[in-house]
Amino acid sequence: MSSEILEKSALEIAKKAKKASLNVRSLSTIQKNKVLQNLIQILKESESDIISENKKDMDAGTSKGISDYLLDRLLLDAKRLSHIYKSIEEIINLPDPVGEVVRGITLANGLELITKRVPIGVVMTIFESRPNVIIDIASLSFKSGNSCILRGGSEAFHSNRILSSLFHKALKKENIDPSCVCFVENTEREAMVPFFQLDHLIDLIVPRGGEALIKFVSENSKIPVVKHDKGVTNLFVDASADPKIVVPVIINSKTQRPGVCNALENLILHKDYPYTKELFSSLEEKGVSLLVEENLLSLTKNGKLVQEEDYDLEFLDLRLSVKTVSDLEEAIPFIQSHTSGHTECILTESASSIHKFQTKLDSAAIFVNCSTRFHDGGEFGLGAEVGISTGKLHVRGPMGLIHLTTTTTFVTGSGQVRS
């Protein structure tokens, strides 16, 4: 497709989203929640159609030979759909951030200043694989008074298309412009670039996916980008770790859903932790492929020698890199060298170790004595998430309703002039 056609298409979509955003920003909480309640009902009524469209994506993925873990990310079944309904219900029950007063003051000259949360405007999100994302992002964007432009990956095209069309149905039922949720059907990478130049129409770009996608968007966008980068998640087992929690926490962190960004990728063991062999045995029983240092090979059944570059990889499968260290002082620089700034965790009974771990590391979330799989918008009480930001501006960690707002200060006077 020619660049001229791609530019024209992007401009048309962005103009529609911008126009719709000017209306949706003033909708009441009752109106917005009504749409989301309609959406749940429409999704339930269309469940067989959704699963049928998802099967097209699953069949295509199988024929292309994508991994079982990526297929798992792609799957929509009755259970997954029930989670989507629950997520929308949680968003409905969350306080509407629009209009929240974050500062109110009367100056010495009598001017009254009230700073309130307002919608950002038009947010474009580019995501891969998981089709539930389209409902999460559209619901969060709509509840926070924004328009969204959604561009999913080709592997989930049929699923994304039907889900976005059902959201449109819920909007039309309440006579709301469906262009506040725009789905980009062209999945070619070059089709994204024209959007990135429309900084007069689009306010924010949120890419969530692999390292290559994040790099591509960041290098080509004139619009501010909130990066939702890969998760090279690290977990350190201190010598004092409670053996009753070590195996359950690590098994859950790695195997509960290995194809997601908060799944464990690097396991760091204190050399004096006494139950390493038992831990390895439990992991291998769950199908985990251990990549270990040479001195640990004898403690594994089918372990392979780890390479230094393995510690920088987001596997998104059942491979797990293992590193041994002499103490926390050695573990911290190792994590600092290999982290993606997503999630770090320590298992320990030492208060001083916890303090040092929390103060010396700098990531979106730092966990103590619990599974890394809790690093999630829904688990954090946000209802859902646009993604998990690994940057520092303007949001870090799960991006929820409140993070899709900015502020306006309303100033009221009685004729004051500045001297």
Short mmCIF file of C-alpha atoms in Angstrom, two decimals:
data_model
loop_
_atom_site.label_atom_id
_atom_site.label_comp_id
_atom_site.label_asym_id
_atom_site.label_seq_id
_atom_site.Cartn_x
_atom_site.Cartn_y
_atom_site.Cartn_z
CA MET A 1 0.00 0.00 0.00
CA SER A 2 1.39 3.42 -0.95
CA SER A 3 2.55 5.86 1.71
CA GLU A 4 -0.01 8.39 0.47
CA ILE A 5 -2.89 5.96 1.08
CA LEU A 6 -1.52 5.04 4.52
CA GLU A 7 -1.19 8.71 5.48
CA LYS A 8 -4.74 9.47 4.31
CA SER A 9 -6.15 6.51 6.25
CA ALA A 10 -4.29 7.48 9.45
CA LEU A 11 -5.45 11.08 9.15
CA GLU A 12 -9.09 10.07 8.71
CA ILE A 13 -9.02 7.77 11.74
CA ALA A 14 -7.25 10.32 13.93
CA LYS A 15 -9.66 13.10 12.95
CA LYS A 16 -12.63 10.90 13.86
CA ALA A 17 -11.04 9.99 17.20
CA LYS A 18 -10.29 13.64 17.97
CA LYS A 19 -13.83 14.75 17.16
CA ALA A 20 -15.28 11.97 19.33
CA SER A 21 -12.94 12.85 22.20
CA LEU A 22 -14.44 16.34 22.41
CA ASN A 23 -17.81 14.79 23.20
CA VAL A 24 -16.84 11.81 25.36
CA ARG A 25 -14.81 14.01 27.73
CA SER A 26 -18.05 15.60 29.01
CA LEU A 27 -20.07 12.41 29.51
CA SER A 28 -21.28 11.77 33.04
CA THR A 29 -20.09 8.82 35.08
CA ILE A 30 -23.61 7.35 34.83
CA GLN A 31 -23.50 7.53 31.01
CA LYS A 32 -20.08 5.94 30.82
CA ASN A 33 -20.94 3.15 33.22
CA LYS A 34 -24.14 2.44 31.29
CA VAL A 35 -22.11 1.81 28.13
CA LEU A 36 -19.79 -0.54 30.00
CA GLN A 37 -22.76 -2.41 31.49
CA ASN A 38 -24.20 -2.75 27.98
CA LEU A 39 -20.83 -4.02 26.80
CA ILE A 40 -20.82 -6.87 29.32
CA GLN A 41 -24.27 -7.97 28.19
CA ILE A 42 -23.40 -7.71 24.49
CA LEU A 43 -20.19 -9.69 24.98
CA LYS A 44 -22.07 -12.42 26.85
CA GLU A 45 -24.71 -12.62 24.11
CA SER A 46 -21.96 -12.85 21.46
CA GLU A 47 -19.74 -15.34 23.29
CA SER A 48 -20.00 -18.10 20.67
CA ASP A 49 -19.18 -15.62 17.88
CA ILE A 50 -16.16 -14.33 19.78
CA ILE A 51 -14.84 -17.83 20.36
CA SER A 52 -15.44 -18.68 16.70
CA GLU A 53 -13.44 -15.64 15.52
CA ASN A 54 -10.71 -16.40 18.05
CA LYS A 55 -10.47 -19.93 16.65
CA LYS A 56 -9.50 -18.43 13.29
CA ASP A 57 -6.57 -16.72 14.99
CA MET A 58 -5.67 -19.85 16.95
CA ASP A 59 -5.76 -22.01 13.82
CA ALA A 60 -3.63 -19.50 11.91
CA GLY A 61 -1.15 -19.35 14.79
CA THR A 62 -0.93 -23.14 14.93
CA SER A 63 -0.32 -23.36 11.18
CA LYS A 64 2.45 -20.76 11.50
CA GLY A 65 4.07 -22.83 14.25
CA ILE A 66 3.97 -20.24 17.02
CA SER A 67 4.78 -21.60 20.47
CA ASP A 68 2.23 -23.04 22.87
CA TYR A 69 2.95 -20.16 25.26
CA LEU A 70 2.12 -17.53 22.62
CA LEU A 71 -0.98 -19.51 21.67
CA ASP A 72 -1.98 -19.36 25.32
CA ARG A 73 -1.69 -15.56 25.20
CA LEU A 74 -3.96 -15.58 22.16
CA LEU A 75 -6.68 -17.89 23.46
CA LEU A 76 -10.18 -16.71 24.28
CA ASP A 77 -12.46 -19.30 25.84
CA ALA A 78 -15.40 -19.14 28.24
CA LYS A 79 -13.08 -18.84 31.25
CA ARG A 80 -11.01 -16.04 29.70
CA LEU A 81 -14.17 -14.21 28.67
CA SER A 82 -15.50 -14.43 32.21
CA HIS A 83 -12.32 -12.66 33.34
CA ILE A 84 -13.00 -9.93 30.78
CA TYR A 85 -16.53 -9.44 32.14
CA LYS A 86 -15.12 -9.23 35.66
CA SER A 87 -12.53 -6.70 34.55
CA ILE A 88 -15.18 -4.46 32.99
CA GLU A 89 -17.31 -4.75 36.14
CA GLU A 90 -14.33 -3.67 38.24
CA ILE A 91 -13.79 -0.65 35.99
CA ILE A 92 -17.47 0.28 36.37
CA ASN A 93 -17.09 0.15 40.16
CA LEU A 94 -13.95 2.28 40.22
CA PRO A 95 -14.30 6.00 41.03
CA ASP A 96 -14.36 8.17 37.92
CA PRO A 97 -11.15 10.22 38.00
CA VAL A 98 -12.53 12.94 35.72
CA GLY A 99 -13.38 16.04 37.75
CA GLU A 100 -11.47 14.96 40.85
CA VAL A 101 -10.07 17.99 42.63
CA VAL A 102 -6.36 17.50 43.28
CA ARG A 103 -5.66 21.03 44.59
CA GLY A 104 -7.75 23.94 45.74
CA ILE A 105 -6.36 27.21 47.05
CA THR A 106 -7.26 30.88 47.40
CA LEU A 107 -4.29 33.17 46.79
CA ALA A 108 -3.55 36.31 48.82
CA ASN A 109 -4.90 38.40 45.94
CA GLY A 110 -8.26 36.60 46.14
CA LEU A 111 -7.84 34.39 43.05
CA GLU A 112 -9.41 30.97 43.51
CA LEU A 113 -7.46 28.08 41.94
CA ILE A 114 -9.01 24.66 41.56
CA THR A 115 -6.98 21.95 39.80
CA LYS A 116 -9.05 19.04 38.49
CA ARG A 117 -8.35 15.84 36.63
CA VAL A 118 -9.37 15.93 32.95
CA PRO A 119 -9.04 13.41 30.11
CA ILE A 120 -5.80 13.34 28.11
CA GLY A 121 -7.74 13.37 24.83
CA VAL A 122 -6.73 10.82 22.18
CA VAL A 123 -4.55 7.87 23.22
CA MET A 124 -3.16 5.43 20.65
CA THR A 125 -2.19 2.01 21.96
CA ILE A 126 -0.22 -0.56 19.97
CA PHE A 127 -0.23 -4.05 21.41
CA GLU A 128 0.55 -7.64 20.53
CA SER A 129 -1.08 -11.04 20.92
CA ARG A 130 -3.53 -10.90 23.83
CA PRO A 131 -7.00 -9.95 22.50
CA ASN A 132 -8.43 -9.23 25.96
CA VAL A 133 -6.24 -6.14 25.85
CA ILE A 134 -8.53 -4.41 23.36
CA ILE A 135 -11.45 -4.50 25.82
CA ASP A 136 -9.29 -3.50 28.79
CA ILE A 137 -7.81 -0.48 27.02
CA ALA A 138 -11.05 0.64 25.38
CA SER A 139 -12.92 0.38 28.70
CA LEU A 140 -10.28 2.30 30.64
CA SER A 141 -9.99 4.96 27.93
CA PHE A 142 -13.74 5.43 27.72
CA LYS A 143 -14.31 5.56 31.48
CA SER A 144 -11.57 8.19 31.77
CA GLY A 145 -13.21 10.30 29.05
CA ASN A 146 -10.71 9.65 26.26
CA SER A 147 -10.88 8.44 22.70
CA CYS A 148 -8.57 5.57 21.85
CA ILE A 149 -6.99 4.31 18.66
CA LEU A 150 -6.23 0.60 18.96
CA ARG A 151 -3.80 -1.28 16.78
CA GLY A 152 -3.34 -4.96 17.59
CA GLY A 153 -1.06 -7.57 16.08
CA SER A 154 -1.92 -9.63 13.02
CA GLU A 155 -1.97 -12.83 15.10
CA ALA A 156 -5.12 -11.64 16.93
CA PHE A 157 -6.78 -9.80 14.04
CA HIS A 158 -10.11 -11.65 13.97
CA SER A 159 -10.48 -11.56 17.76
CA ASN A 160 -9.64 -7.86 17.94
CA ARG A 161 -11.99 -6.97 15.11
CA ILE A 162 -15.06 -8.62 16.62
CA LEU A 163 -14.34 -7.28 20.12
CA SER A 164 -13.98 -3.72 18.84
CA SER A 165 -17.18 -4.06 16.79
CA LEU A 166 -19.06 -5.20 19.90
CA PHE A 167 -17.75 -2.18 21.82
CA HIS A 168 -19.11 -0.01 18.99
CA LYS A 169 -22.47 -1.71 19.41
CA ALA A 170 -22.51 -0.81 23.11
CA LEU A 171 -21.67 2.81 22.28
CA LYS A 172 -24.32 3.12 19.58
CA LYS A 173 -26.93 1.76 21.96
CA GLU A 174 -26.43 4.93 24.05
CA ASN A 175 -26.13 7.20 20.96
CA ILE A 176 -22.43 7.84 21.56
CA ASP A 177 -20.02 8.32 18.66
CA PRO A 178 -18.32 4.91 18.13
CA SER A 179 -15.22 6.71 16.86
CA CYS A 180 -14.15 7.17 20.47
CA VAL A 181 -12.93 3.58 20.03
CA CYS A 182 -11.10 3.30 16.70
CA PHE A 183 -9.71 -0.06 15.59
CA VAL A 184 -6.91 0.03 13.00
CA GLU A 185 -7.39 -2.97 10.71
CA ASN A 186 -4.07 -2.60 8.86
CA THR A 187 -1.53 -4.64 10.83
CA GLU A 188 1.51 -3.79 8.68
CA ARG A 189 4.26 -2.02 10.60
CA GLU A 190 4.60 0.78 8.04
CA ALA A 191 0.91 1.61 8.55
CA MET A 192 1.72 2.79 12.08
CA VAL A 193 4.22 5.48 11.09
CA PRO A 194 1.72 8.05 9.69
CA PHE A 195 -0.12 8.03 13.02
CA PHE A 196 3.11 8.93 14.81
CA GLN A 197 3.32 12.24 12.93
CA LEU A 198 -0.17 13.45 13.92
CA ASP A 199 0.79 15.21 17.13
CA HIS A 200 -1.97 17.80 16.56
CA LEU A 201 -4.60 15.04 16.76
CA ILE A 202 -3.12 12.29 18.97
CA ASP A 203 -1.93 13.13 22.48
CA LEU A 204 -0.15 9.98 23.63
CA ILE A 205 1.25 6.75 22.17
CA VAL A 206 1.39 3.64 24.36
CA PRO A 207 3.23 0.68 22.82
CA ARG A 208 3.09 -2.60 24.74
CA GLY A 209 4.93 -5.57 23.37
CA GLY A 210 8.38 -6.80 22.46
CA GLU A 211 11.61 -4.85 22.50
CA ALA A 212 11.59 -4.37 18.71
CA LEU A 213 8.10 -2.79 18.79
CA ILE A 214 9.01 -0.39 21.60
CA LYS A 215 12.20 0.66 19.79
CA PHE A 216 10.36 1.17 16.50
CA VAL A 217 7.65 3.34 18.04
CA SER A 218 10.07 5.42 20.13
CA GLU A 219 12.34 6.14 17.16
CA ASN A 220 9.52 7.13 14.80
CA SER A 221 7.03 9.07 16.95
CA LYS A 222 6.68 12.85 17.22
CA ILE A 223 4.05 12.18 19.90
CA PRO A 224 5.01 11.50 23.56
CA VAL A 225 5.47 7.75 24.20
CA VAL A 226 4.83 5.84 27.43
CA LYS A 227 6.87 2.66 27.07
CA HIS A 228 5.47 -0.65 28.23
CA ASP A 229 8.63 -2.66 27.65
CA LYS A 230 9.66 -6.27 28.14
CA GLY A 231 9.74 -7.87 31.56
CA VAL A 232 13.07 -9.41 32.54
CA THR A 233 11.82 -10.27 36.01
CA ASN A 234 14.37 -11.13 38.71
CA LEU A 235 13.86 -12.98 42.00
CA PHE A 236 16.53 -13.31 44.71
CA VAL A 237 16.37 -16.11 47.27
CA ASP A 238 18.29 -15.03 50.36
CA ALA A 239 19.94 -17.54 52.68
CA SER A 240 17.33 -16.69 55.31
CA ALA A 241 14.33 -17.27 53.03
CA ASP A 242 11.48 -19.23 54.60
CA PRO A 243 11.64 -22.66 52.88
CA LYS A 244 7.86 -23.01 53.20
CA ILE A 245 7.26 -20.16 50.75
CA VAL A 246 10.21 -20.47 48.36
CA VAL A 247 8.94 -23.28 46.15
CA PRO A 248 5.29 -22.11 45.93
CA VAL A 249 6.28 -18.51 45.17
CA ILE A 250 8.85 -19.43 42.52
CA ILE A 251 6.63 -22.06 40.89
CA ASN A 252 3.78 -19.54 40.69
CA SER A 253 6.03 -16.75 39.46
CA LYS A 254 7.38 -18.91 36.64
CA THR A 255 4.67 -21.38 35.64
CA GLN A 256 1.25 -19.88 36.47
CA ARG A 257 1.35 -18.13 33.10
CA PRO A 258 4.87 -18.13 31.61
CA GLY A 259 4.03 -16.13 28.48
CA VAL A 260 3.46 -12.78 30.24
CA CYS A 261 5.71 -9.91 31.26
CA ASN A 262 5.54 -10.46 35.04
CA ALA A 263 6.60 -14.12 34.83
CA LEU A 264 9.96 -14.91 36.40
CA GLU A 265 12.97 -15.08 34.03
CA ASN A 266 16.06 -14.83 36.30
CA LEU A 267 16.34 -16.76 39.57
CA ILE A 268 19.20 -15.59 41.80
CA LEU A 269 20.16 -17.95 44.63
CA HIS A 270 22.28 -17.22 47.69
CA LYS A 271 25.05 -19.83 47.70
CA ASP A 272 24.11 -20.81 51.26
CA TYR A 273 20.44 -21.45 50.53
CA PRO A 274 20.18 -25.07 51.75
CA TYR A 275 17.42 -26.48 49.53
CA THR A 276 18.61 -25.74 46.00
CA LYS A 277 18.39 -29.34 44.79
CA GLU A 278 14.84 -29.72 46.08
CA LEU A 279 13.88 -26.41 44.46
CA PHE A 280 15.31 -27.48 41.10
CA SER A 281 13.49 -30.80 41.33
CA SER A 282 10.16 -29.04 41.95
CA LEU A 283 10.71 -26.71 39.00
CA GLU A 284 11.65 -29.52 36.62
CA GLU A 285 8.60 -31.49 37.70
CA LYS A 286 6.55 -28.52 36.44
CA GLY A 287 8.29 -28.67 33.06
CA VAL A 288 10.72 -25.80 33.66
CA SER A 289 13.93 -25.94 31.61
CA LEU A 290 16.74 -24.75 33.88
CA LEU A 291 19.71 -22.80 32.51
CA VAL A 292 22.34 -22.98 35.25
CA GLU A 293 26.00 -22.39 35.97
CA GLU A 294 28.37 -25.33 35.62
CA ASN A 295 28.61 -25.94 39.36
CA LEU A 296 24.82 -26.42 39.53
CA LEU A 297 24.40 -28.85 36.64
CA SER A 298 24.75 -31.87 38.92
CA LEU A 299 21.76 -30.64 40.96
CA THR A 300 19.45 -30.72 37.93
CA LYS A 301 17.93 -33.53 35.94
CA ASN A 302 17.96 -31.94 32.50
CA GLY A 303 19.65 -28.61 33.11
CA LYS A 304 21.69 -26.82 30.48
CA LEU A 305 24.63 -24.46 30.82
CA VAL A 306 23.50 -20.84 31.07
CA GLN A 307 25.04 -18.21 28.79
CA GLU A 308 25.60 -14.63 29.93
CA GLU A 309 23.19 -13.30 27.29
CA ASP A 310 20.40 -15.52 28.69
CA TYR A 311 20.12 -13.22 31.70
CA ASP A 312 18.93 -10.39 29.41
CA LEU A 313 16.18 -12.37 27.68
CA GLU A 314 12.44 -12.29 28.25
CA PHE A 315 11.79 -15.96 27.47
CA LEU A 316 7.98 -15.94 27.72
CA ASP A 317 8.15 -19.71 28.06
CA LEU A 318 9.28 -22.29 30.62
CA ARG A 319 13.01 -21.56 30.40
CA LEU A 320 14.52 -20.11 33.58
CA SER A 321 18.01 -18.67 34.00
CA VAL A 322 19.70 -19.29 37.35
CA LYS A 323 22.54 -17.36 38.99
CA THR A 324 24.27 -18.03 42.32
CA VAL A 325 25.73 -15.21 44.41
CA SER A 326 27.70 -14.94 47.63
CA ASP A 327 25.37 -12.41 49.23
CA LEU A 328 22.87 -9.63 48.62
CA GLU A 329 25.69 -7.23 47.82
CA GLU A 330 26.50 -9.40 44.80
CA ALA A 331 22.86 -9.96 43.85
CA ILE A 332 22.00 -6.26 43.61
CA PRO A 333 24.55 -5.28 40.91
CA PHE A 334 23.64 -8.42 38.96
CA ILE A 335 19.99 -7.35 38.93
CA GLN A 336 20.95 -3.76 38.10
CA SER A 337 22.88 -5.06 35.08
CA HIS A 338 20.14 -7.29 33.71
CA THR A 339 16.83 -5.73 34.76
CA SER A 340 14.38 -4.19 32.29
CA GLY A 341 12.98 -2.06 35.11
CA HIS A 342 9.78 -4.11 35.33
CA THR A 343 9.66 -6.34 38.44
CA GLU A 344 12.14 -7.47 41.10
CA CYS A 345 11.47 -9.75 44.08
CA ILE A 346 13.28 -10.90 47.21
CA LEU A 347 12.47 -13.89 49.42
CA THR A 348 14.00 -13.30 52.83
CA GLU A 349 13.32 -13.09 56.56
CA SER A 350 15.91 -10.37 57.05
CA ALA A 351 14.55 -6.85 57.62
CA SER A 352 17.90 -5.31 56.70
CA SER A 353 18.01 -7.28 53.43
CA ILE A 354 14.50 -6.12 52.58
CA HIS A 355 15.42 -2.50 53.23
CA LYS A 356 18.59 -2.72 51.16
CA PHE A 357 16.79 -4.50 48.29
CA GLN A 358 14.02 -1.89 48.22
CA THR A 359 16.29 1.13 48.40
CA LYS A 360 19.10 0.09 46.05
CA LEU A 361 16.98 -1.19 43.16
CA ASP A 362 14.97 1.01 40.82
CA SER A 363 12.10 -0.72 39.03
CA ALA A 364 8.37 -0.25 38.50
CA ALA A 365 7.58 -2.73 41.29
CA ILE A 366 9.64 -4.39 44.00
CA PHE A 367 8.11 -7.41 45.74
CA VAL A 368 8.93 -9.05 49.05
CA ASN A 369 7.96 -12.67 49.83
CA CYS A 370 5.23 -13.06 47.20
CA SER A 371 4.76 -14.02 43.56
CA THR A 372 5.83 -11.62 40.80
CA ARG A 373 2.56 -12.48 39.01
CA PHE A 374 0.79 -9.91 41.19
CA HIS A 375 2.35 -7.09 39.15
CA ASP A 376 -0.85 -6.45 37.23
CA GLY A 377 -3.42 -3.68 37.01
CA GLY A 378 -6.30 -5.91 38.05
CA GLU A 379 -4.38 -7.32 41.01
CA PHE A 380 -3.37 -3.79 42.05
CA GLY A 381 -7.02 -2.77 42.25
CA LEU A 382 -7.01 -0.75 39.02
CA GLY A 383 -9.66 -2.89 37.32
CA ALA A 384 -7.38 -3.49 34.35
CA GLU A 385 -4.42 -1.79 32.75
CA VAL A 386 -3.40 -0.15 29.51
CA GLY A 387 -0.06 -1.84 30.19
CA ILE A 388 2.79 -1.84 32.68
CA SER A 389 5.03 1.15 32.14
CA THR A 390 8.75 0.57 32.62
CA GLY A 391 9.53 4.25 32.09
CA LYS A 392 9.27 6.98 34.71
CA LEU A 393 7.09 9.64 33.03
CA HIS A 394 4.20 10.19 33.49
CA VAL A 395 3.30 6.80 34.95
CA ARG A 396 5.28 3.84 36.23
CA GLY A 397 3.92 0.34 36.68
CA PRO A 398 0.32 -0.58 35.79
CA MET A 399 -1.36 2.22 33.83
CA GLY A 400 -4.96 2.52 34.98
CA LEU A 401 -7.84 4.98 34.92
CA ILE A 402 -6.15 7.78 36.83
CA HIS A 403 -3.09 7.61 34.56
CA LEU A 404 -5.25 8.36 31.52
CA THR A 405 -5.95 11.83 32.89
CA THR A 406 -4.02 15.06 33.11
CA THR A 407 -5.00 18.26 34.95
CA THR A 408 -6.52 21.65 34.24
CA THR A 409 -6.42 24.51 36.73
CA PHE A 410 -9.58 26.63 36.84
CA VAL A 411 -8.86 30.19 37.99
CA THR A 412 -11.69 32.49 39.19
CA GLY A 413 -11.20 36.12 40.05
CA SER A 414 -13.13 39.31 40.58
CA GLY A 415 -11.25 41.71 38.34
CA GLN A 416 -7.70 41.19 39.65
CA VAL A 417 -4.81 42.37 37.43
CA ARG A 418 -1.14 41.58 37.84
CA SER A 419 1.09 44.44 38.89
#
